[in-house]
Amino acid sequence: MHCTNNNVYRIEHLTKSYDNKLLANDDISLHIRRGEILGLFGANGSGKTTLVKQLIGLLSPTSGHVYLEEKSISDPQCHISRSVAYQGQNNASFGAFSFSELMIHTGIYRGLTLHEAKAEAHKLVSYFECSKISNRLRYQLSGGERKLSIVLCAFMAQRPVVILDEPSNDLDPFHRGQLWSYMRKLCKETGVTFILVTHNIDEAEDLVDRVAVMKQGRLIACSTVGDLKALYHDDVTVDLILKHGEEIKLPADAIHVQSNHWKFILPKEKAFAMLNELFQQDGHKIDDFRISKATLTEAYSSVVGEKSVSHE
Amino acid sequence: MSNQVKRIKRALYETYFLFLGRCYNLRLQWFWYVVMLSISPLSYLFFLLFYNNGIQGNELGIYAFSGSIAASAVTSAMLSLGQTIGGLREGNAMEFYSTLPISKLRFIFALSLEGILFSLPSSLIVFIMGSLFLETDALARIPYLLIAYFVSAFSLAGVGAFIGFSGKTPQSVSLATQVISPFIVLFAPVYLPIEKLPFFFQFTSRFIPTTYSARAMRVTMGYGDFSTFWIDILILLGFSVLCLYGAVRKAKWRVTSSDAY
């Protein structure tokens, strides 16, 4: 990619509606910068997958434009598949391939020789410490292991842009950690641009450079993690855990997390005053409490107008 | 090495690995392939041989054996392509292929080869049986049979691919390919001489590749004028090119067409 422009993708007033008139993407404009990790967040059905499918040309927009390296993706000169690697939600397929074979074939389809593809697959298998399962057929693997092999395919024959659609779903914590660290490594060492669609917002907090939030087909926020969290700049989260079977009178905006666990998001000064009051009245009923700064999940929940309960 | 040679080498390399990837399915399904592809044509043959439909003597046998091989050849790739692409779309696996820089034509070609590979052995068995049963010298013409078989298989491969890419659901794709199959086999002079068909079908059968495939197969079995063989092959090649071109042009793959060829 020989382009001095800082944006890899330029999305202009992108709208996509399906046959049943469902508006999946509504007037989205967004620039994706070279070498950044962009987190694309939103509830199920908010239009994230529809958006990424238009970025890779699997769906054509109803109106608006997508430019990759300043070339419209509908332009025959725009070789999306040579510039962008995509990991979609096709975990159940390719049961007759072994874990490594799928990666090797992907490498070959992207232009590597068999020898090169084998060497790259071996490196990835070593990095993700999955050599024990590398020769097993995918239909014999667990859901998480199958997911890992599909995710690793996205890293074969490295592309300048990698789009990962919910890559960490089903992965165990170790491989999720390995995935985030490998992405950071690629980004730092080779300047790969990542578009990461995920629901694991708190885990992605340390990884992403910018966050784009979608709701009902619209892009409702796009900023750095810091800016998004600044919406809460004075707010803190108070987690309050009551002793088993105890009840106390709580403020109306308390969020019930589970059985005896409640959560409040409020300005710092108010948090201390509230805790003081609660301890004076019903301190013996409180088992534990915790005060923490707002997380990205809470900032995200605030933006989309949902009460956050995912802190745990 | 010139760029042209490199491109051809790369195309063959890619096609081989696409085909190899499809062949991995044999690891899981080999038994059912053997059952489906052996039992089905043989039972068809026995049906034709036991229920004489007005064609007497050696001619009946020729039409029965060559018709079975032609029907298998023409429908193998079409059915395989339609149903495989439909299945790949259902599991979102089509996204995997269509976001890679592979050629749509080579993808269709690899899937067609898969269909041919899985149908060819049973057709070869039928051919050898026919040759022995009818006491012809057809065994010496096996290379011609292979040529006719491959060209016949590709003659409607594009139709299978087009249906596979265009159908709304995998079920509708499967139904569409299965609905077409009897038409192209029974409304053409495959199991019967052309004179036995109603006048309307005598005319329409000229536009169905099975007509030419069946004639080529009959010639390889030693029935008819061999000089028509290469004409039939050329006509089948014409069908192949036309259908594949149409499929590559019209089938939905991704927005850009830059990787289509």
Coordinates of C-alpha atoms in Angstrom, one line a residue:
Chain A
M1 CA 0.0 0.0 0.0
H2 CA 1.7 3.1 -1.2
C3 CA -0.2 6.0 0.3
T4 CA 0.8 8.9 2.4
N5 CA -2.7 9.6 3.6
N6 CA -3.1 8.7 7.3
N7 CA -6.4 7.1 6.8
V8 CA -6.7 3.5 5.7
Y9 CA -10.4 3.5 5.4
R10 CA -12.7 6.5 4.7
I11 CA -16.4 5.8 5.2
E12 CA -18.8 8.5 4.0
H13 CA -22.5 8.6 4.8
L14 CA -22.8 4.8 4.6
T15 CA -26.3 3.4 4.7
K16 CA -27.3 -0.1 4.4
S17 CA -30.9 -1.4 4.4
Y18 CA -32.0 -5.0 3.7
D19 CA -34.9 -6.2 1.6
N20 CA -37.2 -6.1 4.5
K21 CA -36.5 -2.4 4.9
L22 CA -34.5 -3.0 8.1
L23 CA -32.0 -0.1 8.3
A24 CA -28.9 -1.9 9.5
N25 CA -26.4 1.0 9.0
D26 CA -27.7 4.6 9.0
D27 CA -25.5 7.4 7.6
I28 CA -22.2 6.3 9.1
S29 CA -19.1 8.4 8.5
L30 CA -15.8 7.3 10.0
H31 CA -12.1 7.4 9.2
I32 CA -9.9 4.6 10.3
R33 CA -6.3 5.5 10.8
R34 CA -3.3 3.6 9.7
G35 CA -1.7 1.5 12.4
E36 CA -4.5 2.0 15.0
I37 CA -6.6 -0.6 16.8
L38 CA -10.2 0.5 16.5
G39 CA -12.6 -1.1 18.8
L40 CA -16.1 -1.4 17.3
F41 CA -18.6 -1.9 20.1
G42 CA -22.4 -2.1 20.2
A43 CA -25.2 -4.4 21.3
N44 CA -26.2 -7.4 19.3
G45 CA -28.0 -6.2 16.2
S46 CA -26.6 -2.7 16.3
G47 CA -25.1 -3.1 12.8
K48 CA -21.4 -3.8 13.5
T49 CA -21.2 -6.9 11.4
T50 CA -23.1 -5.3 8.5
L51 CA -20.6 -2.4 8.7
V52 CA -17.5 -4.7 8.6
K53 CA -19.0 -6.7 5.8
Q54 CA -19.2 -3.5 3.7
L55 CA -15.6 -2.7 4.6
I56 CA -14.5 -5.9 3.0
G57 CA -16.9 -5.8 0.1
L58 CA -19.1 -8.8 1.1
L59 CA -22.1 -6.4 1.1
S60 CA -22.7 -3.4 -1.1
P61 CA -23.9 -0.2 0.5
T62 CA -27.4 1.0 -0.2
S63 CA -25.9 4.5 -0.3
G64 CA -22.7 6.2 0.7
H65 CA -19.1 5.2 0.0
V66 CA -16.3 3.2 1.5
Y67 CA -12.8 4.1 0.4
L68 CA -9.8 1.8 1.1
E69 CA -6.5 3.7 0.6
E70 CA -8.6 6.4 -1.2
K71 CA -10.0 3.9 -3.7
S72 CA -13.7 3.1 -3.7
I73 CA -14.1 -0.5 -2.8
S74 CA -16.5 -0.9 -5.8
D75 CA -13.5 0.1 -8.0
P76 CA -12.0 -3.0 -9.7
Q77 CA -8.6 -1.5 -9.0
C78 CA -9.2 -1.7 -5.2
H79 CA -7.9 -5.2 -4.3
I80 CA -9.6 -5.5 -0.9
S81 CA -8.7 -9.2 -0.5
R82 CA -5.0 -8.4 -1.0
S83 CA -5.0 -5.6 1.6
V84 CA -7.5 -6.8 4.2
A85 CA -7.7 -10.1 6.2
Y86 CA -11.0 -10.9 7.7
Q87 CA -12.1 -13.3 10.5
G88 CA -15.8 -13.8 10.3
Q89 CA -18.2 -15.8 12.3
N90 CA -17.7 -19.2 10.5
N91 CA -16.5 -21.2 13.4
A92 CA -18.4 -24.4 12.7
S93 CA -17.2 -24.9 9.1
F94 CA -14.1 -26.7 7.8
G95 CA -14.5 -29.7 10.1
A96 CA -12.3 -31.9 7.8
F97 CA -9.3 -29.6 7.9
S98 CA -6.8 -30.0 10.8
F99 CA -6.1 -27.0 13.0
S100 CA -2.9 -26.2 11.0
E101 CA -4.1 -27.2 7.6
L102 CA -6.7 -24.4 7.6
M103 CA -4.0 -21.9 8.4
I104 CA -1.7 -23.3 5.7
H105 CA -4.4 -23.3 3.1
T106 CA -5.3 -19.7 4.0
G107 CA -1.6 -18.7 3.6
I108 CA -1.5 -20.4 0.2
Y109 CA -4.7 -18.7 -1.0
R110 CA -3.1 -15.4 0.1
G111 CA -0.1 -16.0 -2.1
L112 CA 2.4 -18.0 0.0
T113 CA 4.1 -21.1 -1.1
L114 CA 3.4 -24.3 0.8
H115 CA 6.8 -24.0 2.5
E116 CA 6.3 -20.4 3.6
A117 CA 2.7 -21.1 4.7
K118 CA 3.9 -24.1 6.9
A119 CA 6.6 -21.9 8.4
E120 CA 4.2 -19.1 9.3
A121 CA 1.6 -21.6 10.7
H122 CA 4.3 -23.2 12.8
K123 CA 5.3 -19.8 14.2
L124 CA 1.7 -18.9 15.1
V125 CA 1.0 -22.3 16.6
S126 CA 4.2 -21.9 18.8
Y127 CA 3.3 -18.4 19.9
F128 CA -0.3 -19.4 20.9
E129 CA 1.1 -22.6 22.5
C130 CA -1.3 -24.9 20.7
S131 CA 1.0 -27.5 19.0
K132 CA -0.7 -30.3 20.8
I133 CA -3.9 -29.7 18.8
S134 CA -2.3 -28.5 15.6
N135 CA -2.7 -31.9 13.8
R136 CA -6.2 -32.7 15.1
L137 CA -9.2 -32.3 12.7
R138 CA -11.3 -29.3 13.5
Y139 CA -14.5 -31.3 14.0
Q140 CA -12.6 -33.0 16.9
L141 CA -11.8 -29.7 18.6
S142 CA -13.7 -27.8 21.2
G143 CA -15.5 -24.6 20.2
G144 CA -12.7 -22.4 21.6
E145 CA -10.0 -24.4 19.8
R146 CA -11.9 -24.1 16.5
K147 CA -12.3 -20.4 17.1
L148 CA -8.6 -20.0 17.7
S149 CA -7.7 -21.7 14.4
I150 CA -10.1 -19.4 12.5
V151 CA -8.7 -16.3 14.3
L152 CA -5.1 -17.4 13.5
C153 CA -6.0 -17.7 9.8
A154 CA -6.5 -13.9 9.8
F155 CA -2.8 -13.5 10.7
M156 CA -1.5 -15.7 7.9
A157 CA 0.4 -13.9 5.1
Q158 CA 0.1 -10.7 7.0
R159 CA -2.2 -8.0 5.5
P160 CA -1.9 -4.3 6.3
V161 CA -5.5 -4.3 7.7
V162 CA -7.0 -7.1 9.8
I163 CA -10.7 -7.1 10.7
L164 CA -11.6 -9.4 13.6
D165 CA -15.3 -10.0 14.3
E166 CA -15.7 -11.2 17.9
P167 CA -12.4 -13.1 17.9
S168 CA -12.3 -13.7 21.7
N169 CA -15.8 -15.3 22.1
D170 CA -15.2 -18.9 23.2
L171 CA -11.5 -18.4 23.8
D172 CA -10.1 -19.3 27.2
P173 CA -8.5 -16.5 29.2
F174 CA -5.0 -17.6 28.3
H175 CA -5.6 -17.5 24.6
R176 CA -7.5 -14.3 24.9
G177 CA -4.5 -12.8 26.6
Q178 CA -2.2 -14.2 23.9
L179 CA -4.5 -12.8 21.2
W180 CA -4.4 -9.3 22.7
S181 CA -0.6 -9.4 23.1
Y182 CA -0.1 -10.7 19.5
M183 CA -2.2 -7.9 18.2
R184 CA -0.3 -5.3 20.2
K185 CA 3.0 -6.9 18.9
L186 CA 1.9 -6.8 15.2
C187 CA 0.6 -3.2 15.6
K188 CA 3.8 -2.0 17.2
E189 CA 6.3 -3.9 15.0
T190 CA 4.6 -3.8 11.6
G191 CA 2.0 -1.1 11.8
V192 CA -1.0 -3.3 11.0
T193 CA -4.4 -1.6 11.3
F194 CA -6.9 -3.6 13.3
I195 CA -10.7 -3.3 13.4
L196 CA -11.8 -5.2 16.4
V197 CA -15.5 -6.1 16.9
T198 CA -15.9 -7.4 20.4
H199 CA -18.2 -7.5 23.4
N200 CA -15.3 -8.0 25.8
I201 CA -15.0 -4.2 26.3
D202 CA -13.0 -4.2 29.5
E203 CA -10.4 -6.6 28.1
A204 CA -10.1 -4.5 25.0
E205 CA -9.7 -1.3 27.1
D206 CA -5.9 -1.7 27.3
L207 CA -5.7 -2.7 23.6
V208 CA -7.7 -0.3 21.5
D209 CA -6.6 3.2 20.5
R210 CA -10.0 4.4 19.6
V211 CA -13.5 3.3 20.2
A212 CA -16.5 3.5 17.8
V213 CA -19.8 2.8 19.4
M214 CA -22.9 1.7 17.4
K215 CA -26.5 1.7 18.4
Q216 CA -29.4 0.8 16.2
G217 CA -27.4 1.2 13.0
R218 CA -25.9 4.6 13.9
L219 CA -22.4 5.5 14.9
I220 CA -23.1 7.3 18.2
A221 CA -19.6 7.9 19.5
C222 CA -16.1 7.7 18.1
S223 CA -13.2 8.8 20.3
T224 CA -10.1 7.6 22.1
V225 CA -10.6 5.5 25.2
G226 CA -9.5 8.4 27.4
D227 CA -12.0 10.8 25.8
L228 CA -14.8 8.3 26.2
K229 CA -14.0 7.6 29.8
A230 CA -13.7 11.4 30.4
L231 CA -17.5 11.5 30.2
Y232 CA -17.1 10.1 33.6
H233 CA -14.1 12.1 34.7
D234 CA -15.3 12.7 38.2
D235 CA -17.4 9.6 38.6
V236 CA -16.5 6.5 40.4
T237 CA -18.1 3.1 40.7
V238 CA -19.1 1.9 44.1
D239 CA -19.7 -1.8 44.5
L240 CA -21.6 -2.7 47.6
I241 CA -22.0 -6.3 48.8
L242 CA -24.5 -7.0 51.6
K243 CA -24.3 -9.8 54.1
H244 CA -26.4 -12.8 53.1
G245 CA -30.1 -12.2 53.5
E246 CA -29.7 -8.5 54.6
E247 CA -31.6 -5.6 53.1
I248 CA -31.0 -1.9 53.4
K249 CA -32.5 1.2 51.9
L250 CA -30.5 2.1 48.8
P251 CA -30.7 5.1 46.5
A252 CA -33.2 4.7 43.6
D253 CA -30.5 4.7 41.0
A254 CA -28.7 1.7 42.5
I255 CA -28.0 -1.0 39.9
H256 CA -28.7 -4.6 41.0
V257 CA -25.8 -6.7 39.8
Q258 CA -26.7 -10.0 41.4
S259 CA -28.3 -11.3 44.7
N260 CA -26.6 -9.2 47.3
H261 CA -24.3 -7.2 45.0
W262 CA -25.3 -3.6 44.2
K263 CA -23.5 -0.9 42.1
F264 CA -23.6 2.9 42.0
I265 CA -22.0 5.3 39.5
L266 CA -21.7 8.8 40.9
P267 CA -19.4 11.7 41.5
K268 CA -16.5 11.0 43.8
E269 CA -17.6 13.3 46.6
K270 CA -21.1 12.0 46.6
A271 CA -19.8 8.4 46.7
F272 CA -17.9 9.0 50.0
A273 CA -20.9 10.8 51.5
M274 CA -23.2 8.0 50.5
L275 CA -20.9 5.3 51.9
N276 CA -20.5 7.3 55.1
E277 CA -24.3 7.5 55.5
L278 CA -24.8 3.8 54.7
F279 CA -22.2 2.7 57.2
Q280 CA -23.7 4.9 60.0
Q281 CA -27.2 3.5 59.5
D282 CA -26.6 -0.1 58.4
G283 CA -22.9 -0.7 58.6
H284 CA -23.4 -4.1 60.3
K285 CA -25.3 -5.3 57.2
I286 CA -22.5 -4.5 54.7
D287 CA -20.2 -7.4 53.9
D288 CA -17.8 -5.6 51.6
F289 CA -17.4 -2.6 49.3
R290 CA -15.1 -1.3 46.6
I291 CA -14.6 2.1 45.0
S292 CA -13.1 2.2 41.5
K293 CA -12.7 4.6 38.6
A294 CA -15.2 4.2 35.7
T295 CA -14.2 1.4 33.3
L296 CA -14.6 1.5 29.5
T297 CA -17.6 -0.7 29.9
E298 CA -19.3 1.9 32.1
A299 CA -18.4 4.7 29.7
Y300 CA -19.8 2.6 26.8
S301 CA -23.0 1.9 28.8
S302 CA -23.4 5.6 29.4
V303 CA -23.0 6.4 25.7
V304 CA -25.5 3.8 24.6
G305 CA -27.8 4.6 27.5
E306 CA -27.7 1.3 29.2
K307 CA -27.2 0.6 32.9
S308 CA -23.9 -1.2 33.2
V309 CA -24.0 -4.5 35.0
S310 CA -20.9 -6.1 33.4
H311 CA -18.4 -4.8 35.9
E312 CA -18.1 -8.2 37.4
Chain B
M1 CA 10.4 -17.1 -15.9
S2 CA 8.1 -14.8 -17.6
N3 CA 5.2 -13.2 -15.7
Q4 CA 2.7 -15.2 -17.8
V5 CA 4.3 -18.5 -16.9
K6 CA 4.4 -17.4 -13.3
R7 CA 0.7 -16.5 -13.3
I8 CA -0.2 -19.9 -14.9
K9 CA 1.9 -21.7 -12.4
R10 CA 0.3 -19.8 -9.5
A11 CA -3.2 -20.5 -10.9
L12 CA -2.5 -24.2 -11.1
Y13 CA -1.0 -24.1 -7.5
E14 CA -4.1 -22.3 -6.2
T15 CA -6.5 -24.6 -8.0
Y16 CA -4.7 -27.7 -6.7
F17 CA -4.9 -26.5 -3.0
L18 CA -8.6 -25.5 -3.4
F19 CA -9.3 -28.9 -4.8
L20 CA -7.2 -30.6 -2.1
G21 CA -9.1 -28.6 0.6
R22 CA -12.4 -30.0 -0.8
C23 CA -10.9 -33.5 -0.9
Y24 CA -10.4 -33.4 2.9
N25 CA -14.1 -34.1 3.1
L26 CA -13.3 -37.6 2.1
R27 CA -11.8 -38.1 5.6
L28 CA -15.2 -37.8 7.1
Q29 CA -17.6 -38.9 4.3
W30 CA -15.7 -41.4 2.2
F31 CA -18.0 -44.3 3.1
W32 CA -21.2 -42.5 2.0
Y33 CA -19.5 -41.3 -1.2
V34 CA -18.7 -44.9 -2.1
V35 CA -22.3 -46.0 -1.3
M36 CA -24.0 -43.2 -3.1
L37 CA -21.8 -43.3 -6.2
S38 CA -21.7 -47.0 -6.6
I39 CA -25.2 -48.2 -5.7
S40 CA -27.1 -45.4 -7.4
P41 CA -25.9 -45.8 -11.1
L42 CA -25.9 -49.6 -10.9
S43 CA -29.4 -49.8 -9.7
Y44 CA -30.4 -47.3 -12.4
L45 CA -28.8 -49.6 -15.0
F46 CA -30.5 -52.7 -13.7
F47 CA -33.8 -50.9 -13.9
L48 CA -33.2 -50.0 -17.5
L49 CA -32.1 -53.5 -18.4
F50 CA -34.9 -55.4 -16.8
Y51 CA -37.7 -53.0 -17.9
N52 CA -37.3 -53.0 -21.7
N53 CA -38.8 -49.8 -23.1
G54 CA -39.0 -50.7 -26.7
I55 CA -35.4 -50.6 -27.8
Q56 CA -34.3 -54.0 -28.7
G57 CA -31.1 -56.0 -28.5
N58 CA -27.6 -54.4 -28.4
E59 CA -29.0 -50.9 -28.8
L60 CA -30.8 -51.1 -25.5
G61 CA -27.6 -51.9 -23.7
I62 CA -25.6 -49.2 -25.5
Y63 CA -28.2 -46.6 -24.5
A64 CA -28.5 -47.9 -21.0
F65 CA -24.8 -47.8 -20.3
S66 CA -23.8 -44.7 -22.2
G67 CA -26.9 -42.8 -20.9
S68 CA -26.1 -43.7 -17.3
I69 CA -22.5 -42.4 -17.8
A70 CA -23.6 -39.2 -19.6
A71 CA -26.2 -38.4 -17.0
S72 CA -23.7 -38.9 -14.2
A73 CA -21.1 -36.8 -16.0
V74 CA -23.3 -33.8 -16.8
T75 CA -25.0 -33.7 -13.4
S76 CA -22.0 -34.4 -11.2
A77 CA -20.3 -31.0 -11.2
M78 CA -23.6 -29.1 -11.4
L79 CA -25.1 -30.9 -8.3
S80 CA -21.8 -30.8 -6.4
L81 CA -21.3 -27.0 -7.1
G82 CA -24.9 -26.0 -6.3
Q83 CA -25.1 -28.0 -3.1
T84 CA -21.5 -27.3 -1.9
I85 CA -21.8 -23.6 -2.4
G86 CA -25.2 -23.6 -0.7
G87 CA -23.8 -25.5 2.2
L88 CA -20.7 -23.2 2.4
R89 CA -23.0 -20.2 2.5
E90 CA -25.1 -21.7 5.3
G91 CA -22.1 -22.1 7.5
N92 CA -20.7 -18.7 6.6
A93 CA -17.8 -20.5 5.1
M94 CA -18.4 -18.8 1.8
E95 CA -17.2 -15.6 3.5
F96 CA -13.9 -17.3 4.2
Y97 CA -13.3 -18.0 0.5
S98 CA -14.8 -14.8 -0.9
T99 CA -12.6 -12.5 1.3
L100 CA -9.4 -14.3 0.1
P101 CA -7.6 -13.2 -3.1
I102 CA -8.6 -16.3 -5.0
S103 CA -10.2 -16.4 -8.4
K104 CA -13.9 -17.2 -8.6
L105 CA -13.3 -19.2 -11.8
R106 CA -10.6 -21.4 -10.1
F107 CA -12.9 -21.9 -7.1
I108 CA -15.7 -23.1 -9.4
F109 CA -13.2 -25.3 -11.2
A110 CA -11.9 -26.9 -8.0
L111 CA -15.4 -27.6 -6.8
S112 CA -16.3 -29.1 -10.2
L113 CA -13.2 -31.3 -10.0
E114 CA -14.5 -32.5 -6.6
G115 CA -17.8 -33.5 -8.1
I116 CA -16.1 -35.2 -11.0
L117 CA -13.7 -37.1 -8.8
F118 CA -16.5 -38.4 -6.7
S119 CA -18.6 -39.5 -9.7
L120 CA -16.0 -40.7 -12.1
P121 CA -15.1 -44.0 -10.5
S122 CA -18.6 -45.3 -10.6
S123 CA -19.0 -44.2 -14.2
L124 CA -15.8 -46.0 -15.1
I125 CA -17.1 -49.2 -13.5
V126 CA -20.3 -48.8 -15.5
F127 CA -18.3 -48.3 -18.7
I128 CA -16.1 -51.3 -18.1
M129 CA -19.2 -53.4 -17.2
G130 CA -20.9 -52.2 -20.3
S131 CA -17.9 -53.0 -22.5
L132 CA -17.7 -56.5 -21.2
F133 CA -21.5 -57.0 -21.2
L134 CA -21.9 -55.8 -24.7
E135 CA -18.7 -57.4 -25.9
T136 CA -17.4 -54.2 -27.5
D137 CA -13.8 -53.1 -27.8
A138 CA -14.6 -49.9 -25.8
L139 CA -11.9 -50.5 -23.2
A140 CA -9.3 -49.2 -25.6
R141 CA -11.3 -45.9 -25.8
I142 CA -11.1 -45.1 -22.1
P143 CA -9.0 -42.0 -22.8
Y144 CA -11.8 -40.7 -25.0
L145 CA -14.3 -41.5 -22.3
L146 CA -12.3 -39.4 -19.8
I147 CA -12.2 -36.5 -22.3
A148 CA -15.9 -36.7 -22.9
Y149 CA -16.6 -37.1 -19.1
F150 CA -14.6 -34.0 -18.1
V151 CA -16.0 -31.8 -20.8
S152 CA -19.5 -33.0 -20.1
A153 CA -19.1 -32.3 -16.4
F154 CA -18.0 -28.7 -17.0
S155 CA -20.8 -28.1 -19.5
L156 CA -23.3 -27.3 -16.8
A157 CA -20.9 -26.6 -13.9
G158 CA -21.5 -22.9 -14.4
V159 CA -25.3 -23.4 -13.9
G160 CA -24.6 -25.2 -10.6
A161 CA -22.3 -22.4 -9.4
F162 CA -24.8 -19.8 -10.4
I163 CA -27.6 -21.5 -8.5
G164 CA -25.3 -22.1 -5.5
F165 CA -24.4 -18.4 -5.4
S166 CA -27.8 -17.0 -6.1
G167 CA -30.3 -19.2 -4.2
K168 CA -31.9 -17.6 -1.2
T169 CA -31.3 -20.5 1.1
P170 CA -29.2 -23.7 0.9
Q171 CA -32.5 -25.7 0.8
S172 CA -33.7 -23.8 -2.2
V173 CA -30.3 -24.3 -3.9
S174 CA -30.5 -28.0 -3.3
L175 CA -34.0 -28.2 -4.6
A176 CA -33.2 -26.1 -7.7
T177 CA -30.3 -28.3 -8.7
Q178 CA -32.4 -31.5 -8.2
V179 CA -35.3 -30.1 -10.2
I180 CA -33.1 -29.3 -13.1
S181 CA -31.4 -32.8 -13.2
P182 CA -34.4 -34.9 -14.5
F183 CA -35.1 -32.3 -17.2
I184 CA -31.6 -32.4 -18.7
V185 CA -31.5 -36.2 -18.5
L186 CA -35.1 -37.3 -19.5
F187 CA -35.9 -34.6 -22.1
A188 CA -32.8 -35.3 -24.2
P189 CA -31.9 -38.4 -26.2
V190 CA -29.9 -39.9 -23.3
Y191 CA -31.6 -43.2 -22.7
L192 CA -33.6 -43.2 -25.9
P193 CA -32.8 -42.5 -29.6
I194 CA -33.9 -38.9 -30.5
E195 CA -36.7 -40.3 -32.8
K196 CA -38.4 -41.7 -29.7
L197 CA -38.8 -38.3 -28.1
P198 CA -41.8 -36.1 -28.8
F199 CA -41.2 -33.6 -31.7
F200 CA -41.0 -30.6 -29.3
F201 CA -38.2 -32.3 -27.2
Q202 CA -36.4 -33.4 -30.4
F203 CA -36.0 -29.6 -31.0
T204 CA -35.3 -28.4 -27.5
S205 CA -32.8 -31.2 -26.8
R206 CA -30.4 -29.4 -29.2
F207 CA -29.9 -26.9 -26.4
I208 CA -29.2 -29.4 -23.7
P209 CA -25.6 -30.6 -23.3
T210 CA -26.6 -34.1 -22.2
T211 CA -27.6 -34.7 -25.9
Y212 CA -24.0 -34.3 -27.0
S213 CA -22.6 -36.0 -24.0
A214 CA -24.7 -39.1 -24.5
R215 CA -23.8 -39.2 -28.2
A216 CA -20.1 -38.9 -27.4
M217 CA -20.4 -41.7 -24.8
R218 CA -22.3 -43.9 -27.2
V219 CA -19.5 -43.4 -29.7
T220 CA -16.8 -44.3 -27.2
M221 CA -18.8 -47.5 -26.5
G222 CA -18.5 -48.3 -30.2
Y223 CA -22.0 -47.3 -31.4
G224 CA -22.3 -44.7 -34.1
D225 CA -20.0 -42.7 -36.3
F226 CA -16.8 -41.7 -34.4
S227 CA -16.3 -38.7 -36.6
T228 CA -19.0 -36.9 -34.6
F229 CA -17.0 -37.4 -31.4
W230 CA -14.8 -34.3 -31.7
I231 CA -17.8 -32.2 -32.9
D232 CA -19.7 -33.2 -29.7
I233 CA -16.6 -32.3 -27.6
L234 CA -16.4 -28.9 -29.2
I235 CA -20.1 -28.3 -28.6
L236 CA -19.7 -29.3 -25.0
L237 CA -16.7 -27.1 -24.6
G238 CA -18.9 -24.2 -26.0
F239 CA -21.5 -25.0 -23.3
S240 CA -18.7 -25.1 -20.6
V241 CA -17.2 -21.7 -21.6
L242 CA -20.6 -20.0 -21.9
C243 CA -21.9 -21.3 -18.6
L244 CA -18.7 -20.7 -16.7
Y245 CA -18.4 -17.2 -18.1
G246 CA -22.0 -16.5 -17.1
A247 CA -21.5 -17.8 -13.6
V248 CA -18.3 -15.9 -13.0
R249 CA -20.0 -12.7 -14.3
K250 CA -23.3 -13.0 -12.6
A251 CA -22.8 -15.0 -9.4
K252 CA -22.5 -12.9 -6.2
W253 CA -19.0 -13.2 -4.7
R254 CA -18.1 -9.8 -3.4
V255 CA -18.6 -6.2 -4.6
T256 CA -15.5 -5.8 -6.7
S257 CA -14.9 -8.1 -9.7
S258 CA -11.2 -7.5 -9.7
D259 CA -10.5 -11.1 -8.6
A260 CA -13.1 -12.7 -10.6
Y261 CA -10.9 -14.0 -13.3

